[in-house]
PDB file of C-alpha atoms in Angstrom:
ATOM      1  CA  MET P  10       2.619 139.174 266.306  1.00 49.00           C
ATOM      2  CA  THR P  11       4.950 141.845 264.986  1.00 49.00           C
ATOM      3  CA  LYS P  12       7.993 141.011 262.841  1.00 46.00           C
ATOM      4  CA  ALA P  13      10.260 142.093 265.695  1.00 45.00           C
ATOM      5  CA  GLN P  14       8.485 139.755 268.123  1.00 46.00           C
ATOM      6  CA  SER P  15       8.672 136.922 265.581  1.00 48.00           C
ATOM      7  CA  ARG P  16      12.421 137.401 265.117  1.00 45.00           C
ATOM      8  CA  LEU P  17      12.922 137.530 268.930  1.00 38.00           C
ATOM      9  CA  ASP P  18      10.876 134.372 269.380  1.00 50.00           C
ATOM     10  CA  SER P  19      12.868 132.591 266.656  1.00 48.00           C
ATOM     11  CA  PHE P  20      16.180 133.678 268.240  1.00 38.00           C
ATOM     12  CA  SER P  21      15.000 132.471 271.659  1.00 44.00           C
ATOM     13  CA  ARG P  22      14.106 129.056 270.252  1.00 46.00           C
ATOM     14  CA  ARG P  23      17.517 128.755 268.546  1.00 46.00           C
ATOM     15  CA  GLN P  24      19.304 129.821 271.737  1.00 42.00           C
ATOM     16  CA  ALA P  25      17.321 127.323 273.783  1.00 41.00           C
ATOM     17  CA  LEU P  26      18.135 124.572 271.277  1.00 40.00           C
ATOM     18  CA  SER P  27      21.852 125.449 271.394  1.00 41.00           C
ATOM     19  CA  VAL P  28      21.889 125.406 275.180  1.00 37.00           C
ATOM     20  CA  GLY P  29      20.072 122.071 275.141  1.00 39.00           C
ATOM     21  CA  LEU P  30      22.554 120.550 272.699  1.00 37.00           C
ATOM     22  CA  LEU P  31      25.513 121.764 274.779  1.00 36.00           C
ATOM     23  CA  ALA P  32      23.946 120.273 277.879  1.00 36.00           C
ATOM     24  CA  LEU P  33      23.454 116.952 276.140  1.00 38.00           C
ATOM     25  CA  ALA P  34      27.039 117.009 274.887  1.00 39.00           C
ATOM     26  CA  GLY P  35      28.292 117.709 278.390  1.00 38.00           C
ATOM     27  CA  PHE P  36      26.118 114.906 279.776  1.00 35.00           C
ATOM     28  CA  ALA P  37      27.467 112.496 277.140  1.00 39.00           C
ATOM     29  CA  ALA P  38      31.085 113.520 277.742  1.00 38.00           C
ATOM     30  CA  GLN P  39      30.908 113.080 281.507  1.00 38.00           C
ATOM     31  CA  PRO P  40      30.688 109.257 281.616  1.00 40.00           C
ATOM     32  CA  ALA P  41      33.264 109.037 278.803  1.00 40.00           C
ATOM     33  CA  ALA P  42      35.723 110.986 280.942  1.00 43.00           C
ATOM     34  CA  ALA P  43      34.917 108.974 284.053  1.00 46.00           C
ATOM     35  CA  GLN P  44      35.093 105.670 282.168  1.00 57.00           C
ATOM     36  CA  ASN P  45      33.228 103.958 285.001  1.00 66.00           C
ATOM     37  CA  PHE P  46      36.147 103.987 287.453  1.00 92.00           C
ATOM     38  CA  GLU P  47      33.721 103.865 290.339  1.00 89.00           C
ATOM     39  CA  ARG P  48      35.622 101.617 292.757  1.00 94.00           C
ATOM     40  CA  PRO P  49      39.246 100.836 293.659  1.00 97.00           C
ATOM     41  CA  VAL P  50      41.529  99.607 290.876  1.00 98.00           C
ATOM     42  CA  ARG P  51      44.102  96.932 291.582  1.00 98.00           C
ATOM     43  CA  ILE P  52      47.417  96.429 289.859  1.00 98.00           C
ATOM     44  CA  VAL P  53      48.438  92.782 290.030  1.00 98.00           C
ATOM     45  CA  VAL P  54      52.197  92.254 290.120  1.00 97.00           C
ATOM     46  CA  PRO P  55      52.826  88.545 289.466  1.00 94.00           C
ATOM     47  CA  PHE P  56      56.166  88.557 291.275  1.00 90.00           C
ATOM     48  CA  ALA P  57      57.352  89.006 294.848  1.00 87.00           C
ATOM     49  CA  PRO P  58      57.781  92.505 296.365  1.00 92.00           C
ATOM     50  CA  GLY P  59      61.029  94.314 295.653  1.00 88.00           C
ATOM     51  CA  GLY P  60      61.470  93.373 291.992  1.00 86.00           C
ATOM     52  CA  THR P  61      61.371  95.719 289.009  1.00 87.00           C
ATOM     53  CA  SER P  62      57.638  95.241 288.352  1.00 92.00           C
ATOM     54  CA  ASP P  63      56.783  95.853 292.006  1.00 94.00           C
ATOM     55  CA  ILE P  64      58.948  98.978 292.228  1.00 92.00           C
ATOM     56  CA  LEU P  65      57.389 100.356 289.062  1.00 94.00           C
ATOM     57  CA  ALA P  66      53.825  99.595 290.158  1.00 97.00           C
ATOM     58  CA  ARG P  67      54.385 101.485 293.402  1.00 96.00           C
ATOM     59  CA  LEU P  68      55.717 104.466 291.479  1.00 96.00           C
ATOM     60  CA  VAL P  69      52.841 104.548 288.996  1.00 97.00           C
ATOM     61  CA  GLY P  70      50.017 103.542 291.365  1.00 98.00           C
ATOM     62  CA  PRO P  71      49.617 106.813 293.336  1.00 98.00           C
ATOM     63  CA  LYS P  72      49.737 108.888 290.160  1.00 97.00           C
ATOM     64  CA  LEU P  73      47.086 106.729 288.487  1.00 98.00           C
ATOM     65  CA  SER P  74      44.935 106.970 291.602  1.00 97.00           C
ATOM     66  CA  ALA P  75      45.035 110.762 291.448  1.00 96.00           C
ATOM     67  CA  ALA P  76      44.199 110.705 287.730  1.00 96.00           C
ATOM     68  CA  ILE P  77      41.128 108.455 287.950  1.00 96.00           C
ATOM     69  CA  GLY P  78      39.908 109.527 291.382  1.00 95.00           C
ATOM     70  CA  GLN P  79      39.953 106.038 292.848  1.00 97.00           C
ATOM     71  CA  PRO P  80      42.350 104.156 295.157  1.00 97.00           C
ATOM     72  CA  VAL P  81      44.873 101.974 293.328  1.00 98.00           C
ATOM     73  CA  VAL P  82      45.928  98.895 295.272  1.00 98.00           C
ATOM     74  CA  ILE P  83      49.097  96.928 294.464  1.00 98.00           C
ATOM     75  CA  GLU P  84      48.607  93.169 294.842  1.00 98.00           C
ATOM     76  CA  ASN P  85      51.628  90.864 294.666  1.00 97.00           C
ATOM     77  CA  LYS P  86      50.668  87.426 293.381  1.00 95.00           C
ATOM     78  CA  PRO P  87      53.916  85.521 292.672  1.00 90.00           C
ATOM     79  CA  GLY P  88      54.100  82.019 291.258  1.00 84.00           C
ATOM     80  CA  ALA P  89      54.540  79.972 288.094  1.00 82.00           C
ATOM     81  CA  ALA P  90      56.892  82.449 286.397  1.00 79.00           C
ATOM     82  CA  GLY P  91      54.235  85.166 286.492  1.00 88.00           C
ATOM     83  CA  ASN P  92      51.411  82.975 285.206  1.00 92.00           C
ATOM     84  CA  LEU P  93      49.456  82.921 288.466  1.00 94.00           C
ATOM     85  CA  GLY P  94      49.022  86.689 288.501  1.00 96.00           C
ATOM     86  CA  ALA P  95      48.479  86.900 284.747  1.00 97.00           C
ATOM     87  CA  ASP P  96      45.736  84.271 284.975  1.00 97.00           C
ATOM     88  CA  THR P  97      44.048  86.308 287.721  1.00 98.00           C
ATOM     89  CA  VAL P  98      43.809  89.340 285.452  1.00 98.00           C
ATOM     90  CA  ALA P  99      42.810  87.247 282.437  1.00 98.00           C
ATOM     91  CA  LYS P 100      39.794  85.956 284.373  1.00 98.00           C
ATOM     92  CA  ALA P 101      38.796  89.257 286.002  1.00 98.00           C
ATOM     93  CA  PRO P 102      35.727  91.264 284.953  1.00 97.00           C
ATOM     94  CA  ALA P 103      36.429  93.052 281.670  1.00 97.00           C
ATOM     95  CA  ASP P 104      35.986  96.575 282.993  1.00 96.00           C
ATOM     96  CA  GLY P 105      39.515  97.942 283.414  1.00 97.00           C
ATOM     97  CA  HIS P 106      39.507  97.743 287.208  1.00 97.00           C
ATOM     98  CA  THR P 107      42.061  94.906 287.289  1.00 98.00           C
ATOM     99  CA  LEU P 108      45.445  95.603 285.716  1.00 98.00           C
ATOM    100  CA  LEU P 109      48.589  93.545 285.238  1.00 98.00           C
ATOM    101  CA  LEU P 110      52.041  95.107 285.449  1.00 98.00           C
ATOM    102  CA  MET P 111      54.933  92.793 284.711  1.00 95.00           C
ATOM    103  CA  ASP P 112      58.010  92.003 282.680  1.00 91.00           C
ATOM    104  CA  VAL P 113      56.079  91.178 279.547  1.00 92.00           C
ATOM    105  CA  GLY P 114      58.914  88.987 278.320  1.00 87.00           C
ATOM    106  CA  SER P 115      57.336  86.368 280.571  1.00 87.00           C
ATOM    107  CA  LEU P 116      54.093  86.660 278.607  1.00 91.00           C
ATOM    108  CA  ALA P 117      56.027  86.230 275.378  1.00 90.00           C
ATOM    109  CA  THR P 118      57.702  83.031 276.574  1.00 89.00           C
ATOM    110  CA  ALA P 119      54.708  81.456 278.338  1.00 91.00           C
ATOM    111  CA  PRO P 120      52.993  79.869 275.275  1.00 91.00           C
ATOM    112  CA  SER P 121      56.198  78.038 274.340  1.00 91.00           C
ATOM    113  CA  LEU P 122      56.939  76.916 277.881  1.00 88.00           C
ATOM    114  CA  PHE P 123      53.632  75.709 279.257  1.00 88.00           C
ATOM    115  CA  SER P 124      51.483  73.226 277.386  1.00 86.00           C
ATOM    116  CA  ASP P 125      48.851  73.475 280.134  1.00 88.00           C
ATOM    117  CA  LEU P 126      48.716  77.262 280.289  1.00 92.00           C
ATOM    118  CA  THR P 127      45.389  78.280 281.844  1.00 94.00           C
ATOM    119  CA  TYR P 128      45.066  81.505 279.857  1.00 96.00           C
ATOM    120  CA  ASP P 129      46.031  82.811 276.435  1.00 94.00           C
ATOM    121  CA  PRO P 130      48.264  85.930 276.653  1.00 95.00           C
ATOM    122  CA  VAL P 131      46.927  87.198 273.315  1.00 92.00           C
ATOM    123  CA  LYS P 132      43.241  86.300 273.567  1.00 95.00           C
ATOM    124  CA  ASP P 133      42.685  86.861 277.300  1.00 97.00           C
ATOM    125  CA  LEU P 134      44.710  90.011 277.969  1.00 97.00           C
ATOM    126  CA  ALA P 135      44.425  93.465 276.423  1.00 98.00           C
ATOM    127  CA  PRO P 136      47.650  95.521 276.151  1.00 98.00           C
ATOM    128  CA  VAL P 137      47.286  99.029 277.574  1.00 98.00           C
ATOM    129  CA  SER P 138      50.763 100.503 277.293  1.00 98.00           C
ATOM    130  CA  MET P 139      54.409  99.591 277.402  1.00 97.00           C
ATOM    131  CA  VAL P 140      55.793 101.344 280.454  1.00 97.00           C
ATOM    132  CA  MET P 141      59.547 100.980 280.781  1.00 94.00           C
ATOM    133  CA  PHE P 142      62.658  99.375 279.395  1.00 92.00           C
ATOM    134  CA  GLY P 143      65.298  98.475 281.939  1.00 90.00           C
ATOM    135  CA  PRO P 144      68.658  97.145 280.837  1.00 94.00           C
ATOM    136  CA  TYR P 145      69.965  93.986 282.417  1.00 95.00           C
ATOM    137  CA  VAL P 146      72.845  94.098 284.850  1.00 96.00           C
ATOM    138  CA  LEU P 147      75.312  91.208 284.856  1.00 98.00           C
ATOM    139  CA  ALA P 148      76.605  90.859 288.405  1.00 98.00           C
ATOM    140  CA  VAL P 149      78.277  88.231 290.590  1.00 98.00           C
ATOM    141  CA  HIS P 150      78.739  87.384 294.232  1.00 98.00           C
ATOM    142  CA  GLU P 151      81.987  88.715 295.616  1.00 97.00           C
ATOM    143  CA  SER P 152      83.339  85.179 296.004  1.00 97.00           C
ATOM    144  CA  VAL P 153      83.382  84.653 292.229  1.00 98.00           C
ATOM    145  CA  PRO P 154      86.966  85.288 291.008  1.00 97.00           C
ATOM    146  CA  ALA P 155      85.925  87.675 288.228  1.00 97.00           C
ATOM    147  CA  LYS P 156      86.021  91.452 288.118  1.00 97.00           C
ATOM    148  CA  THR P 157      85.342  91.783 284.393  1.00 97.00           C
ATOM    149  CA  PRO P 158      82.984  90.039 281.953  1.00 97.00           C
ATOM    150  CA  GLN P 159      85.959  88.448 280.215  1.00 97.00           C
ATOM    151  CA  GLU P 160      87.212  86.973 283.499  1.00 98.00           C
ATOM    152  CA  LEU P 161      83.749  85.581 284.206  1.00 98.00           C
ATOM    153  CA  VAL P 162      83.550  83.883 280.814  1.00 98.00           C
ATOM    154  CA  ALA P 163      87.036  82.430 281.245  1.00 98.00           C
ATOM    155  CA  TYR P 164      86.193  81.125 284.717  1.00 98.00           C
ATOM    156  CA  ALA P 165      82.910  79.608 283.506  1.00 98.00           C
ATOM    157  CA  LYS P 166      84.699  77.806 280.662  1.00 97.00           C
ATOM    158  CA  ALA P 167      87.397  76.507 283.008  1.00 97.00           C
ATOM    159  CA  ASN P 168      84.802  75.337 285.557  1.00 98.00           C
ATOM    160  CA  PRO P 169      81.861  73.877 283.606  1.00 97.00           C
ATOM    161  CA  GLY P 170      78.700  73.530 285.660  1.00 97.00           C
ATOM    162  CA  LYS P 171      80.144  75.223 288.731  1.00 97.00           C
ATOM    163  CA  LEU P 172      78.444  78.606 288.450  1.00 98.00           C
ATOM    164  CA  ALA P 173      74.763  78.946 289.344  1.00 98.00           C
ATOM    165  CA  VAL P 174      72.899  81.724 287.521  1.00 98.00           C
ATOM    166  CA  ALA P 175      69.814  82.916 289.398  1.00 97.00           C
ATOM    167  CA  ASN P 176      66.747  83.885 287.388  1.00 93.00           C
ATOM    168  CA  ALA P 177      63.202  85.119 287.977  1.00 86.00           C
ATOM    169  CA  GLY P 178      61.653  81.741 287.143  1.00 83.00           C
ATOM    170  CA  VAL P 179      61.814  79.035 284.502  1.00 82.00           C
ATOM    171  CA  GLY P 180      61.201  80.687 281.157  1.00 79.00           C
ATOM    172  CA  ALA P 181      61.540  84.230 282.480  1.00 82.00           C
ATOM    173  CA  ALA P 182      63.210  86.592 280.025  1.00 85.00           C
ATOM    174  CA  ASN P 183      66.425  86.698 282.064  1.00 91.00           C
ATOM    175  CA  HIS P 184      66.486  82.884 282.107  1.00 91.00           C
ATOM    176  CA  ILE P 185      66.197  82.760 278.313  1.00 89.00           C
ATOM    177  CA  THR P 186      68.908  85.431 278.060  1.00 92.00           C
ATOM    178  CA  ALA P 187      71.291  83.377 280.212  1.00 95.00           C
ATOM    179  CA  VAL P 188      70.585  80.296 278.080  1.00 92.00           C
ATOM    180  CA  ALA P 189      71.237  82.200 274.854  1.00 90.00           C
ATOM    181  CA  ILE P 190      74.490  83.707 276.182  1.00 94.00           C
ATOM    182  CA  ALA P 191      75.790  80.325 277.335  1.00 95.00           C
ATOM    183  CA  LYS P 192      74.991  78.752 273.963  1.00 92.00           C
ATOM    184  CA  GLU P 193      76.685  81.482 271.951  1.00 94.00           C
ATOM    185  CA  LEU P 194      79.799  81.632 274.149  1.00 96.00           C
ATOM    186  CA  GLY P 195      80.099  77.885 274.617  1.00 96.00           C
ATOM    187  CA  ILE P 196      79.937  77.921 278.413  1.00 96.00           C
ATOM    188  CA  ASN P 197      78.108  75.675 280.821  1.00 96.00           C
ATOM    189  CA  TRP P 198      76.436  77.087 283.909  1.00 97.00           C
ATOM    190  CA  LYS P 199      73.417  76.057 285.959  1.00 96.00           C
ATOM    191  CA  ASN P 200      70.219  78.065 285.745  1.00 95.00           C
ATOM    192  CA  VAL P 201      68.437  78.309 289.087  1.00 96.00           C
ATOM    193  CA  PRO P 202      64.851  79.644 289.158  1.00 92.00           C
ATOM    194  CA  TYR P 203      63.445  81.819 291.963  1.00 91.00           C
ATOM    195  CA  ARG P 204      60.109  83.479 292.610  1.00 84.00           C
ATOM    196  CA  GLY P 205      60.882  86.736 290.841  1.00 83.00           C
ATOM    197  CA  GLY P 206      63.871  88.949 290.128  1.00 86.00           C
ATOM    198  CA  ALA P 207      64.106  90.330 293.678  1.00 86.00           C
ATOM    199  CA  ALA P 208      64.394  86.839 295.149  1.00 90.00           C
ATOM    200  CA  ALA P 209      66.990  85.933 292.531  1.00 94.00           C
ATOM    201  CA  SER P 210      69.089  88.997 293.357  1.00 93.00           C
ATOM    202  CA  ARG P 211      68.911  88.264 297.084  1.00 94.00           C
ATOM    203  CA  ALA P 212      70.005  84.689 296.432  1.00 97.00           C
ATOM    204  CA  VAL P 213      73.185  85.936 294.771  1.00 98.00           C
ATOM    205  CA  VAL P 214      73.769  88.523 297.516  1.00 98.00           C
ATOM    206  CA  SER P 215      73.622  85.705 300.082  1.00 97.00           C
ATOM    207  CA  GLY P 216      75.919  83.468 298.038  1.00 97.00           C
ATOM    208  CA  GLU P 217      73.260  80.822 297.466  1.00 98.00           C
ATOM    209  CA  SER P 218      73.762  81.414 293.714  1.00 98.00           C
ATOM    210  CA  ASN P 219      76.748  83.018 292.011  1.00 97.00           C
ATOM    211  CA  VAL P 220      75.613  85.035 288.996  1.00 98.00           C
ATOM    212  CA  ILE P 221      72.648  87.250 288.184  1.00 98.00           C
ATOM    213  CA  ILE P 222      71.432  88.771 284.919  1.00 97.00           C
ATOM    214  CA  ASN P 223      68.526  90.929 285.994  1.00 94.00           C
ATOM    215  CA  GLY P 224      66.740  94.246 285.539  1.00 90.00           C
ATOM    216  CA  SER P 225      68.708  97.319 286.572  1.00 90.00           C
ATOM    217  CA  THR P 226      65.908  98.699 288.754  1.00 85.00           C
ATOM    218  CA  ALA P 227      66.052  95.716 291.090  1.00 85.00           C
ATOM    219  CA  THR P 228      69.777  94.951 290.810  1.00 92.00           C
ATOM    220  CA  LEU P 229      71.664  98.254 290.739  1.00 91.00           C
ATOM    221  CA  PRO P 230      71.022  99.040 294.424  1.00 91.00           C
ATOM    222  CA  PHE P 231      72.910  95.870 295.377  1.00 95.00           C
ATOM    223  CA  VAL P 232      75.792  96.889 293.118  1.00 95.00           C
ATOM    224  CA  SER P 233      75.816 100.422 294.539  1.00 93.00           C
ATOM    225  CA  ASN P 234      75.852  99.041 298.099  1.00 95.00           C
ATOM    226  CA  LYS P 235      78.784  96.733 297.254  1.00 96.00           C
ATOM    227  CA  GLN P 236      76.652  93.651 297.892  1.00 97.00           C
ATOM    228  CA  LEU P 237      77.160  92.494 294.310  1.00 98.00           C
ATOM    229  CA  VAL P 238      79.992  93.042 291.857  1.00 98.00           C
ATOM    230  CA  GLY P 239      78.606  94.641 288.699  1.00 98.00           C
ATOM    231  CA  LEU P 240      80.320  93.540 285.495  1.00 98.00           C
ATOM    232  CA  ALA P 241      78.300  94.823 282.521  1.00 98.00           C
ATOM    233  CA  VAL P 242      74.943  96.189 281.359  1.00 97.00           C
ATOM    234  CA  THR P 243      72.819  95.720 278.264  1.00 96.00           C
ATOM    235  CA  GLY P 244      71.647  98.633 276.170  1.00 91.00           C
ATOM    236  CA  GLU P 245      73.539 101.481 274.562  1.00 88.00           C
ATOM    237  CA  GLU P 246      74.680 103.379 277.655  1.00 89.00           C
ATOM    238  CA  ARG P 247      77.143 102.573 280.404  1.00 93.00           C
ATOM    239  CA  ILE P 248      75.663 102.590 283.900  1.00 91.00           C
ATOM    240  CA  ALA P 249      77.641 103.045 287.122  1.00 90.00           C
ATOM    241  CA  GLY P 250      80.862 102.716 285.159  1.00 93.00           C
ATOM    242  CA  MET P 251      79.996  99.261 283.835  1.00 96.00           C
ATOM    243  CA  PRO P 252      80.673  98.572 280.136  1.00 97.00           C
ATOM    244  CA  THR P 253      77.843  97.535 277.841  1.00 97.00           C
ATOM    245  CA  PHE P 254      77.549  93.925 276.728  1.00 97.00           C
ATOM    246  CA  LYS P 255      78.539  95.058 273.251  1.00 96.00           C
ATOM    247  CA  GLU P 256      81.712  96.733 274.520  1.00 97.00           C
ATOM    248  CA  ALA P 257      82.553  93.644 276.560  1.00 96.00           C
ATOM    249  CA  GLY P 258      82.057  91.284 273.623  1.00 95.00           C
ATOM    250  CA  LEU P 259      78.997  89.624 275.157  1.00 96.00           C
ATOM    251  CA  PRO P 260      75.931  88.637 273.103  1.00 94.00           C
ATOM    252  CA  GLY P 261      72.446  89.847 274.015  1.00 91.00           C
ATOM    253  CA  ASN P 262      73.091  93.583 274.162  1.00 90.00           C
ATOM    254  CA  ASP P 263      69.414  94.247 273.282  1.00 86.00           C
ATOM    255  CA  ALA P 264      68.108  92.085 276.148  1.00 90.00           C
ATOM    256  CA  GLY P 265      66.427  93.679 279.130  1.00 92.00           C
ATOM    257  CA  THR P 266      63.261  93.919 281.124  1.00 88.00           C
ATOM    258  CA  TRP P 267      60.320  95.302 279.175  1.00 92.00           C
ATOM    259  CA  GLN P 268      57.647  96.327 281.634  1.00 95.00           C
ATOM    260  CA  GLY P 269      54.091  96.673 280.362  1.00 97.00           C
ATOM    261  CA  LEU P 270      50.582  97.281 281.649  1.00 98.00           C
ATOM    262  CA  LEU P 271      47.654  95.127 280.511  1.00 98.00           C
ATOM    263  CA  THR P 272      44.056  94.539 281.481  1.00 98.00           C
ATOM    264  CA  THR P 273      41.412  91.908 280.827  1.00 98.00           C
ATOM    265  CA  ALA P 274      40.482  91.217 277.210  1.00 98.00           C
ATOM    266  CA  GLY P 275      37.033  92.508 276.329  1.00 98.00           C
ATOM    267  CA  THR P 276      37.470  95.705 278.326  1.00 97.00           C
ATOM    268  CA  PRO P 277      35.733  98.507 276.397  1.00 96.00           C
ATOM    269  CA  PRO P 278      38.144 100.263 274.012  1.00 96.00           C
ATOM    270  CA  ALA P 279      37.280 103.632 275.556  1.00 96.00           C
ATOM    271  CA  VAL P 280      38.434 102.399 278.968  1.00 97.00           C
ATOM    272  CA  VAL P 281      41.681 101.026 277.509  1.00 97.00           C
ATOM    273  CA  ALA P 282      42.213 104.342 275.725  1.00 97.00           C
ATOM    274  CA  ARG P 283      41.659 106.283 278.952  1.00 97.00           C
ATOM    275  CA  LEU P 284      44.140 104.105 280.821  1.00 97.00           C
ATOM    276  CA  ASN P 285      46.646 104.452 277.999  1.00 98.00           C
ATOM    277  CA  ALA P 286      46.313 108.238 278.033  1.00 97.00           C
ATOM    278  CA  GLU P 287      46.738 108.461 281.802  1.00 97.00           C
ATOM    279  CA  ILE P 288      49.774 106.173 281.796  1.00 98.00           C
ATOM    280  CA  GLY P 289      51.286 108.258 279.011  1.00 97.00           C
ATOM    281  CA  LYS P 290      50.892 111.412 281.106  1.00 97.00           C
ATOM    282  CA  ILE P 291      52.316 109.716 284.205  1.00 98.00           C
ATOM    283  CA  LEU P 292      55.396 108.545 282.333  1.00 97.00           C
ATOM    284  CA  GLN P 293      56.099 112.116 281.224  1.00 96.00           C
ATOM    285  CA  ASP P 294      56.008 113.312 284.836  1.00 96.00           C
ATOM    286  CA  PRO P 295      59.541 114.613 285.594  1.00 96.00           C
ATOM    287  CA  GLU P 296      59.505 112.954 289.018  1.00 94.00           C
ATOM    288  CA  ILE P 297      58.638 109.533 287.583  1.00 95.00           C
ATOM    289  CA  LYS P 298      61.134 109.855 284.722  1.00 94.00           C
ATOM    290  CA  ALA P 299      63.882 110.859 287.140  1.00 94.00           C
ATOM    291  CA  LYS P 300      63.208 107.979 289.541  1.00 91.00           C
ATOM    292  CA  ILE P 301      63.202 105.431 286.721  1.00 90.00           C
ATOM    293  CA  ALA P 302      66.364 106.965 285.234  1.00 89.00           C
ATOM    294  CA  GLU P 303      68.091 106.685 288.616  1.00 84.00           C
ATOM    295  CA  GLN P 304      67.663 102.938 288.321  1.00 76.00           C
ATOM    296  CA  GLY P 305      68.994 102.851 284.769  1.00 81.00           C
ATOM    297  CA  GLY P 306      65.537 102.562 283.188  1.00 88.00           C
ATOM    298  CA  VAL P 307      63.910 104.495 280.346  1.00 91.00           C
ATOM    299  CA  VAL P 308      60.198 105.256 280.123  1.00 95.00           C
ATOM    300  CA  LYS P 309      58.547 103.695 277.070  1.00 93.00           C
ATOM    301  CA  PRO P 310      54.982 104.967 276.630  1.00 94.00           C
ATOM    302  CA  GLY P 311      53.196 103.802 273.515  1.00 95.00           C
ATOM    303  CA  SER P 312      49.905 102.743 271.987  1.00 97.00           C
ATOM    304  CA  PRO P 313      48.134  99.434 272.663  1.00 98.00           C
ATOM    305  CA  ALA P 314      48.745  98.527 269.004  1.00 97.00           C
ATOM    306  CA  ASP P 315      52.499  99.069 269.355  1.00 96.00           C
ATOM    307  CA  PHE P 316      52.514  96.924 272.483  1.00 96.00           C
ATOM    308  CA  SER P 317      50.619  94.133 270.697  1.00 96.00           C
ATOM    309  CA  ALA P 318      53.112  94.181 267.814  1.00 95.00           C
ATOM    310  CA  TRP P 319      56.061  93.981 270.228  1.00 93.00           C
ATOM    311  CA  LEU P 320      54.495  91.044 272.042  1.00 93.00           C
ATOM    312  CA  LYS P 321      53.991  89.093 268.818  1.00 91.00           C
ATOM    313  CA  THR P 322      57.588  89.661 267.687  1.00 91.00           C
ATOM    314  CA  ALA P 323      58.999  88.686 271.076  1.00 89.00           C
ATOM    315  CA  THR P 324      56.796  85.577 271.280  1.00 90.00           C
ATOM    316  CA  ASP P 325      58.078  84.344 267.910  1.00 89.00           C
ATOM    317  CA  ARG P 326      61.721  85.165 268.667  1.00 85.00           C
ATOM    318  CA  TRP P 327      61.986  83.700 272.163  1.00 82.00           C
ATOM    319  CA  GLY P 328      59.779  80.777 271.278  1.00 86.00           C
ATOM    320  CA  GLY P 329      62.469  79.644 268.846  1.00 84.00           C
ATOM    321  CA  ILE P 330      65.166  79.822 271.548  1.00 83.00           C
ATOM    322  CA  ILE P 331      63.005  77.898 274.017  1.00 86.00           C
ATOM    323  CA  LYS P 332      62.239  75.167 271.498  1.00 85.00           C
ATOM    324  CA  GLU P 333      65.882  74.784 270.461  1.00 84.00           C
ATOM    325  CA  ALA P 334      67.064  74.620 274.075  1.00 80.00           C
ATOM    326  CA  GLY P 335      64.282  72.209 275.080  1.00 85.00           C
ATOM    327  CA  ILE P 336      63.204  74.332 278.042  1.00 83.00           C
ATOM    328  CA  LYS P 337      60.013  73.269 279.801  1.00 78.00           C
ATOM    329  CA  GLY P 338      58.140  75.468 282.236  1.00 70.00           C
ATOM    330  CA  VAL P 339      57.215  74.360 285.739  1.00 63.00           C
ATOM    331  CA  ASN P 340      53.976  75.652 287.240  1.00 56.00           C
TER     332      ASN P 340
END
């Protein structure tokens, strides 16, 4: 064999090896990109249709479906202040095909409310990403003689026990917020639980209850349509001309609905990472950001670790309020 032939043969072997390695790398990367999304994915919303979580799931669902190449089905499973749906996801196969989208304040309050909780929010669920923060809207039925937050407080103090404040369920974040506000302001009103924020809002629209403190996404449409009288909003920005709680002298300006996406604990980290990445991209979609902003919400993408840290802080904080107020959950 000549030297030229030897060099050509050596080059050919190196080229073949390089091609082989690239092929293997491509083969290895393919399942990592697919992450085994080989059948429909369901997003469990543990509240009735029409609430903030449901609205958000139906915004995100089609985009996630396009990203993973599989149908995404929204399944409403209301009951037990969100625990029925959360338990469903906690006990699902740990493969990322069953997701939970909800006001995660309910997860933070559940351990303090329910001694017989059938799942552990920390051990049985894996945070994927925070999704959205929606300020609360304080609104009343038109029959309530109050057009400002100050008038509402004065009326509540003059009529102890007369006002009924609708909430999304015993121990829901808006229930705890109403309890904390009443304690700090020295007022006495009744807290009436419903099966989710949408049902609570409708109850106030019908006059069955009088007051609502609820997520802007689900509540602002009723204010815009003159079915509810909007008095104030939490957060740093005015919405629809309503003052912030801080401006109105109300406590709880940092309260609101924190919507997050979780899956079953034990799901492979690569699958969680893929879901987190896709949700992050979806939340930067101008269409999604605009639709959430229209409802007064702000997208809040973040890492699973950030979500876990938030959940721990909220669990400790609201657990103290629940214990002090002696609130007990009802499944």
